[in-house]
PDB file of C-alpha atoms (C1' of nucleotides) in Angstrom:
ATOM      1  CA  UNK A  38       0.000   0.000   0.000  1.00  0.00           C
ATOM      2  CA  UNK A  39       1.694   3.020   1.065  1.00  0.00           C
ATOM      3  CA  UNK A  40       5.107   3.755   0.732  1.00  0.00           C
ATOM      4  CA  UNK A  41       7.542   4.383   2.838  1.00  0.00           C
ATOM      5  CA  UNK A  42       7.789   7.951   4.756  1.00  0.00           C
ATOM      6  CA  UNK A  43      10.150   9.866   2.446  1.00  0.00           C
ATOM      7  CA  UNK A  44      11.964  11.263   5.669  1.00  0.00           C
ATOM      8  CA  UNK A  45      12.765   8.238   6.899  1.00  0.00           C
ATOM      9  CA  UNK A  46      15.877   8.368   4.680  1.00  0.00           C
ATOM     10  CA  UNK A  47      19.067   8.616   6.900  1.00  0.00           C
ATOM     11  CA  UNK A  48      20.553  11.737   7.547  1.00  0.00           C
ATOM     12  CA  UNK A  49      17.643  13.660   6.735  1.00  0.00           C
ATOM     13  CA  UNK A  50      16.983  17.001   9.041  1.00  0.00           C
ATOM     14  CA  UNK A  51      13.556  16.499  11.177  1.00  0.00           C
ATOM     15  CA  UNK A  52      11.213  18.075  13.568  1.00  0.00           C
ATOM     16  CA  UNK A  53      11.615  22.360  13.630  1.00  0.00           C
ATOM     17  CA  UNK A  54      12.887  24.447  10.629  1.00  0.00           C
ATOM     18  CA  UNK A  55      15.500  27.083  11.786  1.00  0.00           C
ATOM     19  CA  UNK A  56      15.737  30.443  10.463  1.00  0.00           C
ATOM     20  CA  UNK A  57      18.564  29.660   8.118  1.00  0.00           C
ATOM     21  CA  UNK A  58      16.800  26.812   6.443  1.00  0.00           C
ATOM     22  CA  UNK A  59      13.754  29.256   6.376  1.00  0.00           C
ATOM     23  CA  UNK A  60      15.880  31.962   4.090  1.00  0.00           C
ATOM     24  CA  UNK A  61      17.501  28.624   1.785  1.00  0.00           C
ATOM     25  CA  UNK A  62      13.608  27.761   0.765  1.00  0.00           C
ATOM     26  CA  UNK A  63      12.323  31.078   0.696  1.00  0.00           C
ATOM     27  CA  UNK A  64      15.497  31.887  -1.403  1.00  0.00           C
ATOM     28  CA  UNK A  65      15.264  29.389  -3.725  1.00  0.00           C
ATOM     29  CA  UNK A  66      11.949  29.349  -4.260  1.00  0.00           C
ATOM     30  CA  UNK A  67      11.968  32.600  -4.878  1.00  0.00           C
ATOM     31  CA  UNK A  68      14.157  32.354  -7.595  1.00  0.00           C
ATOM     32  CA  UNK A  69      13.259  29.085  -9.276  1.00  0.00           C
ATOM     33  CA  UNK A  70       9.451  28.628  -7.683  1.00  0.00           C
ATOM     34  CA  UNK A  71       7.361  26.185  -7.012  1.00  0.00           C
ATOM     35  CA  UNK A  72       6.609  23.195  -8.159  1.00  0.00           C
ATOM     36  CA  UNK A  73       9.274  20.245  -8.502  1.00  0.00           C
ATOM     37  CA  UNK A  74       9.614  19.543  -5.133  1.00  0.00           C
ATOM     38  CA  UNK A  75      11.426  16.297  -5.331  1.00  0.00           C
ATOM     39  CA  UNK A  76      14.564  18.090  -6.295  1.00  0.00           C
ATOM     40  CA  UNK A  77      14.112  21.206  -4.154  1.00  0.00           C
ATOM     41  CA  UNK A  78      16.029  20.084  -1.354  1.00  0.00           C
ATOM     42  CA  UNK A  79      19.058  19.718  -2.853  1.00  0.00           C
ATOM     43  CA  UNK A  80      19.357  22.348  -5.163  1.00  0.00           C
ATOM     44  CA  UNK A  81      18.242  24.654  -2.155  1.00  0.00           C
ATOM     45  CA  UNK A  82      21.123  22.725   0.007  1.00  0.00           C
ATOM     46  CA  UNK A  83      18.696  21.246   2.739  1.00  0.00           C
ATOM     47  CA  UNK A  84      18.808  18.582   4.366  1.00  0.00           C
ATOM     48  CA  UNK A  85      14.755  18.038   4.186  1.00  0.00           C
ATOM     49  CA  UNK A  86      12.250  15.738   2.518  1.00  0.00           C
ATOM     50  CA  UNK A  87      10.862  17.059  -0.308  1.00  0.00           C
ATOM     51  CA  UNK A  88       7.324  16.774   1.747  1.00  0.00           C
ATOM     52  CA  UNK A  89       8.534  18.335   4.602  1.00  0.00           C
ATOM     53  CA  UNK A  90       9.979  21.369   2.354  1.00  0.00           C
ATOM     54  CA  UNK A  91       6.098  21.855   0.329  1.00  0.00           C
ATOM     55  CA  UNK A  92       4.879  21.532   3.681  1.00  0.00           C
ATOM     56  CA  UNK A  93       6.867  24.504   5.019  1.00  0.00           C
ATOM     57  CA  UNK A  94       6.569  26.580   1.923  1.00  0.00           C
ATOM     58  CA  UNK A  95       2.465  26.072   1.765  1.00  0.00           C
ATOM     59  CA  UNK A  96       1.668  26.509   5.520  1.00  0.00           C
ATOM     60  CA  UNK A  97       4.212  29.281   6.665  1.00  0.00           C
ATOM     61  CA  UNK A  98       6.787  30.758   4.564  1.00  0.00           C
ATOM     62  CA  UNK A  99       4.272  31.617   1.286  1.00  0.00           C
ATOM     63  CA  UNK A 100       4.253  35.110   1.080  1.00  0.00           C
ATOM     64  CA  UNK A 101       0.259  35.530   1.125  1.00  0.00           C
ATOM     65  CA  UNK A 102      -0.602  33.955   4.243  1.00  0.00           C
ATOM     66  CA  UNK A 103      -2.261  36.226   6.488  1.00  0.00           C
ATOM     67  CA  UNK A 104      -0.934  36.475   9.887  1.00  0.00           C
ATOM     68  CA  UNK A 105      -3.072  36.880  12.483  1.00  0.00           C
ATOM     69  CA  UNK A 106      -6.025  35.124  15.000  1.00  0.00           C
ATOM     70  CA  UNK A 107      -8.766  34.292  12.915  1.00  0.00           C
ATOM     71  CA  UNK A 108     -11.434  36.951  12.788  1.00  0.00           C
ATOM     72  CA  UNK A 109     -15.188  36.417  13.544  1.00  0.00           C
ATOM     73  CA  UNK A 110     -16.047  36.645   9.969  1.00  0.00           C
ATOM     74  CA  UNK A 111     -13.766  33.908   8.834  1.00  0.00           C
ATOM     75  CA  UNK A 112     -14.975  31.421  11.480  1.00  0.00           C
ATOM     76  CA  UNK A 113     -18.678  31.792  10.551  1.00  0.00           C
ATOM     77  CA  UNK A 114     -17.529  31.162   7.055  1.00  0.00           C
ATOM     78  CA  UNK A 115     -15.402  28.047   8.205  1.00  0.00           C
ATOM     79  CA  UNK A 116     -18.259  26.769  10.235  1.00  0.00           C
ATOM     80  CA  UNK A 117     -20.770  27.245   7.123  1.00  0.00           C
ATOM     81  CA  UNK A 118     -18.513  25.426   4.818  1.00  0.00           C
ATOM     82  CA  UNK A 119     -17.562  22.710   7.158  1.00  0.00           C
ATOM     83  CA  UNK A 120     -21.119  21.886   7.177  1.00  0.00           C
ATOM     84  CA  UNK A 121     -21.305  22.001   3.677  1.00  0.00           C
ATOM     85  CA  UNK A 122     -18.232  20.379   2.750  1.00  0.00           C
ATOM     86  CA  UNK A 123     -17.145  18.631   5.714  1.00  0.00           C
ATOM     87  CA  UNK A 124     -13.450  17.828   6.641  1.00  0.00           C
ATOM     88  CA  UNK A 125     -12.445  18.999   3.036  1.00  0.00           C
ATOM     89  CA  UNK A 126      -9.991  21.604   4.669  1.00  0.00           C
ATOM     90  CA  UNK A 127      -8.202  22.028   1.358  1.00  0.00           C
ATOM     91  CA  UNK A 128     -10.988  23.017  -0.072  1.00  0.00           C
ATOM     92  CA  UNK A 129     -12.118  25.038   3.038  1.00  0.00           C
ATOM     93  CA  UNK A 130      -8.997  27.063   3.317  1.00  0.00           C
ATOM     94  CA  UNK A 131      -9.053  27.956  -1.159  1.00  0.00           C
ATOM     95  CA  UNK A 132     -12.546  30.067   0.154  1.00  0.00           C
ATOM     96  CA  UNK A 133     -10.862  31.925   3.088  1.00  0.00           C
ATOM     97  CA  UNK A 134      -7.650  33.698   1.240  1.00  0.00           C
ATOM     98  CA  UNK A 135      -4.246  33.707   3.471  1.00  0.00           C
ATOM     99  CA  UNK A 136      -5.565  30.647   5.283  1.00  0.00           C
ATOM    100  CA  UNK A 137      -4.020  27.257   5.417  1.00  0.00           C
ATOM    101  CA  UNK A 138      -5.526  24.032   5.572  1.00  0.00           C
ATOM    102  CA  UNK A 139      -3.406  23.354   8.030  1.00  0.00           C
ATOM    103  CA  UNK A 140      -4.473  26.078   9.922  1.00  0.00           C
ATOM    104  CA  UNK A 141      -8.044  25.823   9.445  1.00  0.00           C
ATOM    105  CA  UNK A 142      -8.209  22.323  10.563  1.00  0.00           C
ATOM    106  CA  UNK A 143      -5.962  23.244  13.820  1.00  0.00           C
ATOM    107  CA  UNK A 144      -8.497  26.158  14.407  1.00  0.00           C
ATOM    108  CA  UNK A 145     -11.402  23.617  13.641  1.00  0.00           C
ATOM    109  CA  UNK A 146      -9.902  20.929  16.284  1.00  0.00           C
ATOM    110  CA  UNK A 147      -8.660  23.319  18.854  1.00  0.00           C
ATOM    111  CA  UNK A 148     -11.409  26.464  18.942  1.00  0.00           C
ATOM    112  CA  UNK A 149     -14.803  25.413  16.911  1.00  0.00           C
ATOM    113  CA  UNK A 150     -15.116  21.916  17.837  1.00  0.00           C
ATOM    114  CA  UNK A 151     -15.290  22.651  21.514  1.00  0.00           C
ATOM    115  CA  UNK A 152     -17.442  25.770  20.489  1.00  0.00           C
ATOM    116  CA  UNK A 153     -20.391  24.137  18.961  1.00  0.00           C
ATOM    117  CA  UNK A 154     -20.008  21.100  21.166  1.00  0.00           C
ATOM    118  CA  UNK A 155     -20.777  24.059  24.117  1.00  0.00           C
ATOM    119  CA  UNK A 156     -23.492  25.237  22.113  1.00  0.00           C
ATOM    120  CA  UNK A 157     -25.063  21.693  21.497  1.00  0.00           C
ATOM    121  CA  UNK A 158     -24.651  20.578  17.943  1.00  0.00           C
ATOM    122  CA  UNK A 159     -23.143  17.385  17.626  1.00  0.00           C
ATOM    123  CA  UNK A 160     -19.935  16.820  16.483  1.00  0.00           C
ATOM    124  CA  UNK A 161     -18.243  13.118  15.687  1.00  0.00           C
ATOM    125  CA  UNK A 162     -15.864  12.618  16.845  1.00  0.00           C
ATOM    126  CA  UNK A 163     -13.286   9.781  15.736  1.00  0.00           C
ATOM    127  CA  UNK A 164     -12.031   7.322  17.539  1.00  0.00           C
ATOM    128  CA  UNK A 165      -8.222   7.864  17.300  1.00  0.00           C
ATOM    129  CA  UNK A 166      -9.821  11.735  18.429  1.00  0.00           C
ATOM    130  CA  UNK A 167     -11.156  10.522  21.010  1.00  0.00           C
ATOM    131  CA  UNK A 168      -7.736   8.213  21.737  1.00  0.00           C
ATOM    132  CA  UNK A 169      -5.848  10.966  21.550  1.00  0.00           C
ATOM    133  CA  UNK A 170      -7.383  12.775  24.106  1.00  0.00           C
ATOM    134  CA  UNK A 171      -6.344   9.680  26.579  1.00  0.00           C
ATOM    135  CA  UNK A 172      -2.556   9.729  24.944  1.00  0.00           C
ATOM    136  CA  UNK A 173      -2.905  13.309  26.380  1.00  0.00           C
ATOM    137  CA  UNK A 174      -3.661  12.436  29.409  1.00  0.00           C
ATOM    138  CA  UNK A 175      -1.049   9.530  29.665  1.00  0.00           C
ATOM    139  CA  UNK A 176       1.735  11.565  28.424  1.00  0.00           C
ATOM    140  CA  UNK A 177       0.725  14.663  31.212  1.00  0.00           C
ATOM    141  CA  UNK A 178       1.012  11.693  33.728  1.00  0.00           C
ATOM    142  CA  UNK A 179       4.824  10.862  32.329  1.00  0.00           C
ATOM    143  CA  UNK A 180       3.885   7.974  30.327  1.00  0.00           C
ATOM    144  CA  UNK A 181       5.632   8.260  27.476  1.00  0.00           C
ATOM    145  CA  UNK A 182       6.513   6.648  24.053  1.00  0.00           C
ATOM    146  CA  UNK A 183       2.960   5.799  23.381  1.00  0.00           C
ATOM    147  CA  UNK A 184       3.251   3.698  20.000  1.00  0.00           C
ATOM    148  CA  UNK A 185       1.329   5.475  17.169  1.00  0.00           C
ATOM    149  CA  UNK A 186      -1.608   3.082  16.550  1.00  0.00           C
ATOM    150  CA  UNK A 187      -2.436   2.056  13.066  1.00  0.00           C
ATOM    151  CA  UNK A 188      -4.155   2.806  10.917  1.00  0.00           C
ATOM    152  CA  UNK A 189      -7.085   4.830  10.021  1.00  0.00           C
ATOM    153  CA  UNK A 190     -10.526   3.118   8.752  1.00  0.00           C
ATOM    154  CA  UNK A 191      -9.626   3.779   5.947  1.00  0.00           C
ATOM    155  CA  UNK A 192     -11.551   4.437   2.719  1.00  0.00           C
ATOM    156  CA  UNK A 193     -15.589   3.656   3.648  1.00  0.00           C
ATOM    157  CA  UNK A 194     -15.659   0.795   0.953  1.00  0.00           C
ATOM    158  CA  UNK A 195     -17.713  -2.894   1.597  1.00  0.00           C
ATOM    159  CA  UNK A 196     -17.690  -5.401  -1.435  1.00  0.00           C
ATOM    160  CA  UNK A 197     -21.131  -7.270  -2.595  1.00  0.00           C
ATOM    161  CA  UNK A 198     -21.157 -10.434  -2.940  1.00  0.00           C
ATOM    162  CA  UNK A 199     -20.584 -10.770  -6.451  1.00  0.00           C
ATOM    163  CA  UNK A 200     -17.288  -8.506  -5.234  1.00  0.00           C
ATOM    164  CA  UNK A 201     -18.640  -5.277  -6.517  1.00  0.00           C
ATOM    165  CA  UNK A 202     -17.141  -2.353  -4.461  1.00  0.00           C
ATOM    166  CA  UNK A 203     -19.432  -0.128  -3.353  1.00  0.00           C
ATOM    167  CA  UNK A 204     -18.422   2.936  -1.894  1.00  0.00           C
ATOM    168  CA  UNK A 205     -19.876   5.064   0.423  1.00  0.00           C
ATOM    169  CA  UNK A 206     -19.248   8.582   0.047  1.00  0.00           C
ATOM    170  CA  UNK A 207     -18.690  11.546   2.795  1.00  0.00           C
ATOM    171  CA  UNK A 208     -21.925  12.515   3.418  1.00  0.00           C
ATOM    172  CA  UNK A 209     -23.075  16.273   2.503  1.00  0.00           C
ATOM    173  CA  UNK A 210     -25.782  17.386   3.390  1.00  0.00           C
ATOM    174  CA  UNK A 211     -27.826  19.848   0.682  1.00  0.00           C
ATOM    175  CA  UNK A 212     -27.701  17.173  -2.473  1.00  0.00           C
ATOM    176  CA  UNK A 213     -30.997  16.894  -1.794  1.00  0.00           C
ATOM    177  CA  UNK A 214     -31.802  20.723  -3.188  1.00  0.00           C
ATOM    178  CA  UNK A 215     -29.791  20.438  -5.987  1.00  0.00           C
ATOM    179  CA  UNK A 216     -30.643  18.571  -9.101  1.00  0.00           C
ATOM    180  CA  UNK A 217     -27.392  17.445 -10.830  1.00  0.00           C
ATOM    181  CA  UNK A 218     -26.651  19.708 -14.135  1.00  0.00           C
ATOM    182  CA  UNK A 219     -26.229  17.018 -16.823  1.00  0.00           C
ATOM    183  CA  UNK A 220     -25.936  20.198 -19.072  1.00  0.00           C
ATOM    184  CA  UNK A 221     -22.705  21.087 -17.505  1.00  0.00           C
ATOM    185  CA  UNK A 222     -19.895  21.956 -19.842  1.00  0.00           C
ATOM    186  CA  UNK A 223     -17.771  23.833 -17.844  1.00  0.00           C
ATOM    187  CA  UNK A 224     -14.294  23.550 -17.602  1.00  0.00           C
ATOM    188  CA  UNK A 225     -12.606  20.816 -15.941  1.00  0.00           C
ATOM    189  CA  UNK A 226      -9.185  22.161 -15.326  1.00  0.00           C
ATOM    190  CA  UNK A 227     -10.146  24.720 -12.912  1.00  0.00           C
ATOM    191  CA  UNK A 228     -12.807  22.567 -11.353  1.00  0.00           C
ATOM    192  CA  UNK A 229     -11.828  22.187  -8.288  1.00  0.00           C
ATOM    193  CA  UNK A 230     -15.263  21.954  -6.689  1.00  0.00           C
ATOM    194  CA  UNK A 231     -15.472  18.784  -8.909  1.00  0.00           C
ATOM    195  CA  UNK A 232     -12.998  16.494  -6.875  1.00  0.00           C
ATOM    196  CA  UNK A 233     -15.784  14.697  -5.564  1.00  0.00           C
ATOM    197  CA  UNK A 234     -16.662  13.928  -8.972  1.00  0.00           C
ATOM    198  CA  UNK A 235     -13.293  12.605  -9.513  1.00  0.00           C
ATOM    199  CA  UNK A 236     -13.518  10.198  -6.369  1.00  0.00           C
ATOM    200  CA  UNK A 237     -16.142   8.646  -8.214  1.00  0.00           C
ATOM    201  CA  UNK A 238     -14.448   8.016 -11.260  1.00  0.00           C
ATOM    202  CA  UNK A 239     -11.479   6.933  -9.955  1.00  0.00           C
ATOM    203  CA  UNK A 240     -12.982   3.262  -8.687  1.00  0.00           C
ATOM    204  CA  UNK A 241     -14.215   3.540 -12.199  1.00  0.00           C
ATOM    205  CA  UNK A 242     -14.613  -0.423 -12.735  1.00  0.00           C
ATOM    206  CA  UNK A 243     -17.793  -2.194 -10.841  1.00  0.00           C
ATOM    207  CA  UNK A 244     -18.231   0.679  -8.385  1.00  0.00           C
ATOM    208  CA  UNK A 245     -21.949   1.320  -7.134  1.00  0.00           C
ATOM    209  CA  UNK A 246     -22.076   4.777  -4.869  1.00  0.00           C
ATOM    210  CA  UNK A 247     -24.720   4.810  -1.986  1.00  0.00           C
ATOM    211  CA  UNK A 248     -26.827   7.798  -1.303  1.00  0.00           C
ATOM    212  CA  UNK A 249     -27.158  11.258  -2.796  1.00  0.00           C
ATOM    213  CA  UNK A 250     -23.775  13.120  -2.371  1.00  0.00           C
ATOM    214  CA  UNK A 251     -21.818  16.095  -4.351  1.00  0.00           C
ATOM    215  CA  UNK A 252     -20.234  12.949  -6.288  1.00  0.00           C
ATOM    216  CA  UNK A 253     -22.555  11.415  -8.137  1.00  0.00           C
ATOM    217  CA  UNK A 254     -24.965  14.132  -8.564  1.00  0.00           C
ATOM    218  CA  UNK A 255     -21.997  15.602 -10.664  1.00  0.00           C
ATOM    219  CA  UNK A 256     -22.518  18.986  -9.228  1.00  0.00           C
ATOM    220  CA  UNK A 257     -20.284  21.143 -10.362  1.00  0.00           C
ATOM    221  CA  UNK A 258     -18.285  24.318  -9.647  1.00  0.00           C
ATOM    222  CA  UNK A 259     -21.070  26.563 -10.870  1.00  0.00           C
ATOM    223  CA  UNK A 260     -23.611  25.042  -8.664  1.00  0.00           C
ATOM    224  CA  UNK A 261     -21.880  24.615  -5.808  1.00  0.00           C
ATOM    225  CA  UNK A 262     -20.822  28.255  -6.222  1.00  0.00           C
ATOM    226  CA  UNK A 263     -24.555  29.341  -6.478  1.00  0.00           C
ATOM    227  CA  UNK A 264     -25.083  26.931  -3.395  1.00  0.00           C
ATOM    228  CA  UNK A 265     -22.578  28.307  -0.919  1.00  0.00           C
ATOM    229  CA  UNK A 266     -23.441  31.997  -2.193  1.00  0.00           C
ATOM    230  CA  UNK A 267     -26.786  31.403  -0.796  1.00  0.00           C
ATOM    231  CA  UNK A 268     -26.447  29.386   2.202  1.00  0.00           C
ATOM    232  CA  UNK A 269     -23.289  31.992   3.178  1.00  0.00           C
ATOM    233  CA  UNK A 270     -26.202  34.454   2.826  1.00  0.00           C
ATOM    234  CA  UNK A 271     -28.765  32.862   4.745  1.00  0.00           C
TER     235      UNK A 271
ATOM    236  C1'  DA B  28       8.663  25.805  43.403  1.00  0.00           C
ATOM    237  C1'  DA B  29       6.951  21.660  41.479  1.00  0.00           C
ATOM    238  C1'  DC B  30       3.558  19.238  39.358  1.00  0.00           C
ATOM    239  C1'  DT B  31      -0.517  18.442  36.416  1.00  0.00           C
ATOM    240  C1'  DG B  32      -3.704  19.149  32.792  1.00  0.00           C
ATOM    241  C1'  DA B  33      -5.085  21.403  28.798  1.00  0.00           C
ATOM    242  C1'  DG B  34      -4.416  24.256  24.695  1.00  0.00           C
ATOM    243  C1'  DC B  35      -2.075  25.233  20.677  1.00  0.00           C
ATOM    244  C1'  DC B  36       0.183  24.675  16.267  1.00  0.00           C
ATOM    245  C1'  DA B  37       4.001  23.155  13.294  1.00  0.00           C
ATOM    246  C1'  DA B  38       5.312  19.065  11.433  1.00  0.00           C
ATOM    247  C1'  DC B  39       4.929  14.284  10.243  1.00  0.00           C
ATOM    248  C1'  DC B  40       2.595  10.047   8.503  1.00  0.00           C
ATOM    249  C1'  DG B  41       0.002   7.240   5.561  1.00  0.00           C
ATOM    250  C1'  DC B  42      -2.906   7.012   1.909  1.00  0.00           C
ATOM    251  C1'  DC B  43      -4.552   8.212  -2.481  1.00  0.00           C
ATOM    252  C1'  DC B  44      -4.879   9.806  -7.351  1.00  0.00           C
ATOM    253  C1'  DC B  45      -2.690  11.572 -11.486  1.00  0.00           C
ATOM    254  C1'  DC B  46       0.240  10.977 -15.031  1.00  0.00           C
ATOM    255  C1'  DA B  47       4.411   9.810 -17.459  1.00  0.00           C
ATOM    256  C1'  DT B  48       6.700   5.867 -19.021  1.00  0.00           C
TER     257       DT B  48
ATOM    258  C1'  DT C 183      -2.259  -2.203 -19.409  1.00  0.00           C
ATOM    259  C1'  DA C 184       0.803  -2.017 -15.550  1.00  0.00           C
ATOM    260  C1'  DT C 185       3.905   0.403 -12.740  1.00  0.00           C
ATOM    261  C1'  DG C 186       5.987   3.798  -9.944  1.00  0.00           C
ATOM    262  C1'  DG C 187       7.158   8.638  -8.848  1.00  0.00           C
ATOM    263  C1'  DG C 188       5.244  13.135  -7.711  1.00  0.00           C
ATOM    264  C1'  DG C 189       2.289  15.709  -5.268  1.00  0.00           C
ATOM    265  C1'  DG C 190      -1.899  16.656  -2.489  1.00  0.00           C
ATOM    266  C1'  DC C 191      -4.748  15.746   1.395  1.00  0.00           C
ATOM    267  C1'  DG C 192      -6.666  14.624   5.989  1.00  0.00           C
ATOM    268  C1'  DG C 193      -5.552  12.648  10.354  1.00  0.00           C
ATOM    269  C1'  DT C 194      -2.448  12.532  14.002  1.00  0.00           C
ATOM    270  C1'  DT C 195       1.504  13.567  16.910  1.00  0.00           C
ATOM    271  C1'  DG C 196       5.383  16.102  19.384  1.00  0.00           C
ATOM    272  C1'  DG C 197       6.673  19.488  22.004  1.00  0.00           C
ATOM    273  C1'  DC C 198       6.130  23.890  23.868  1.00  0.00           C
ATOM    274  C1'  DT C 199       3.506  27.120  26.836  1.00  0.00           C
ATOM    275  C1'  DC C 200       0.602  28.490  30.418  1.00  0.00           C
ATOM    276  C1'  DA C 201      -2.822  28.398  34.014  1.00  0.00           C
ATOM    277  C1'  DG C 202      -4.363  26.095  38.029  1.00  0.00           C
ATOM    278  C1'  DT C 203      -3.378  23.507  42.203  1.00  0.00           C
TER     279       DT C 203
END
DNA sequence: AACTGAGCCAACCGCCCCCAT
DNA sequence: TATGGGGGCGGTTGGCTCAGT
């Protein structure tokens, strides 16, 4: 399945960046930009995986990230597309400009979780969550080394028993109001509202989706648009 | 002062898809 | 068609800080 971490190579640099390797990236990306990141590393003269140096780039040293606590404004907006898009922080954080992912889902886990939870709504909570709040309290009581527990559930998938997949999507909740646009010819390359769409496609062969979700009602960008213009205004 | 518990956030990990070969 | 590297994403962790006891 998955591959081996990429910083798991010896002699690679790990845990904080300094300041120094800080000015390498920003210098070099500066000069040569993005993109490539497999060979960033060494031409910059780090001693980083090429994951850990996007990583750094994306969520702190990219010169349009706003600064700052998170303003009223933005949290309503990152509470009303949470409930419209759920944990897609990616696509979260590409609505609320200057804002990471990263960042958003921190600010989700630390500050708005406990927030609505305090105001009633119910929020899942996973179970590794929900473990980790125990790790916490282990570690604070000097028990340390607590072995990372593997792995995740994984993709929601269960086969038939002819051995059809059938995957079950991330539940939205407004597919209901929206009629899927067959007429749709928009263009793909910017889609990005469309990844659902793609998730789909991608267990092309055999693959039977369950319920009404943004995937197979092949909403698109336009819709969706239209959709989170008026539920951000209601 | 020492200890404990909780909050915070940068960074890492594992998984996945895309796409070139 | 199969394979593997590149890159993106969401979940989780490590470690620091601070308030309370």
């Amino acid at each position: 399945m998955g591959r081996s971490p990429c910083c798991a190579k010896a002699g690679l640099q790990r845990g904080q960046w300094t300041a120094n390797e800080d000015q390498l990236l920003i210098k070099y990306i500066q000069c040569n930009g993005e993109g490539n990141w497999n060979s960033i590393p060494q031409k910059a003269g780090l001693l980083r995986c090429p994951k850990s140096c996007r990583l750094r780039w994306m969520n702190y040293l990219r010169p349009d990230i706003k600064r700052g606590n998170i303003g009223p404004q933005e949290e309503d907006l990152i509470i009303k597309l949470h409930a419209l898009l759920g944990n897609r922080w990616s696509l979260i954080a590409r609505r609320l400009p200057g804002r990471t992912d990263n960042e958003i889902k921190n600010y989700w886990n630390c500050h708005l979780k406990k927030k609505l939870k305090e105001q009633g709504f119910a929020i899942n909570e996973s179970r590794l969550s929900k473990r980790r709040n125990a790790i916490n309290k282990s570690r604070n009581n000097k028990i340390h080394h607590v072995k990372k527990k593997k792995k995740k559930d994984g993709v929601a998938c269960i086969e038939d028993e002819t051995g059809t997949k059938i995957y079950i999507p991330k539940p939205t909740r407004f597919t209901s109001i929206i009629k899927s646009s067959d007429n749709y010819q928009g263009n793909r390359e910017n889609d990005d509202m469309n990844e659902d769409s793609d998730r789909t496609r991608r267990n092309e062969s055999k693959c039977i989706t369950l319920t009404h979700t943004v995937a197979q009602s092949k909403i698109e960008k336009r819709n969706l648009n239209l959709l989170l213009k008026f539920s951000l205004r209601a």
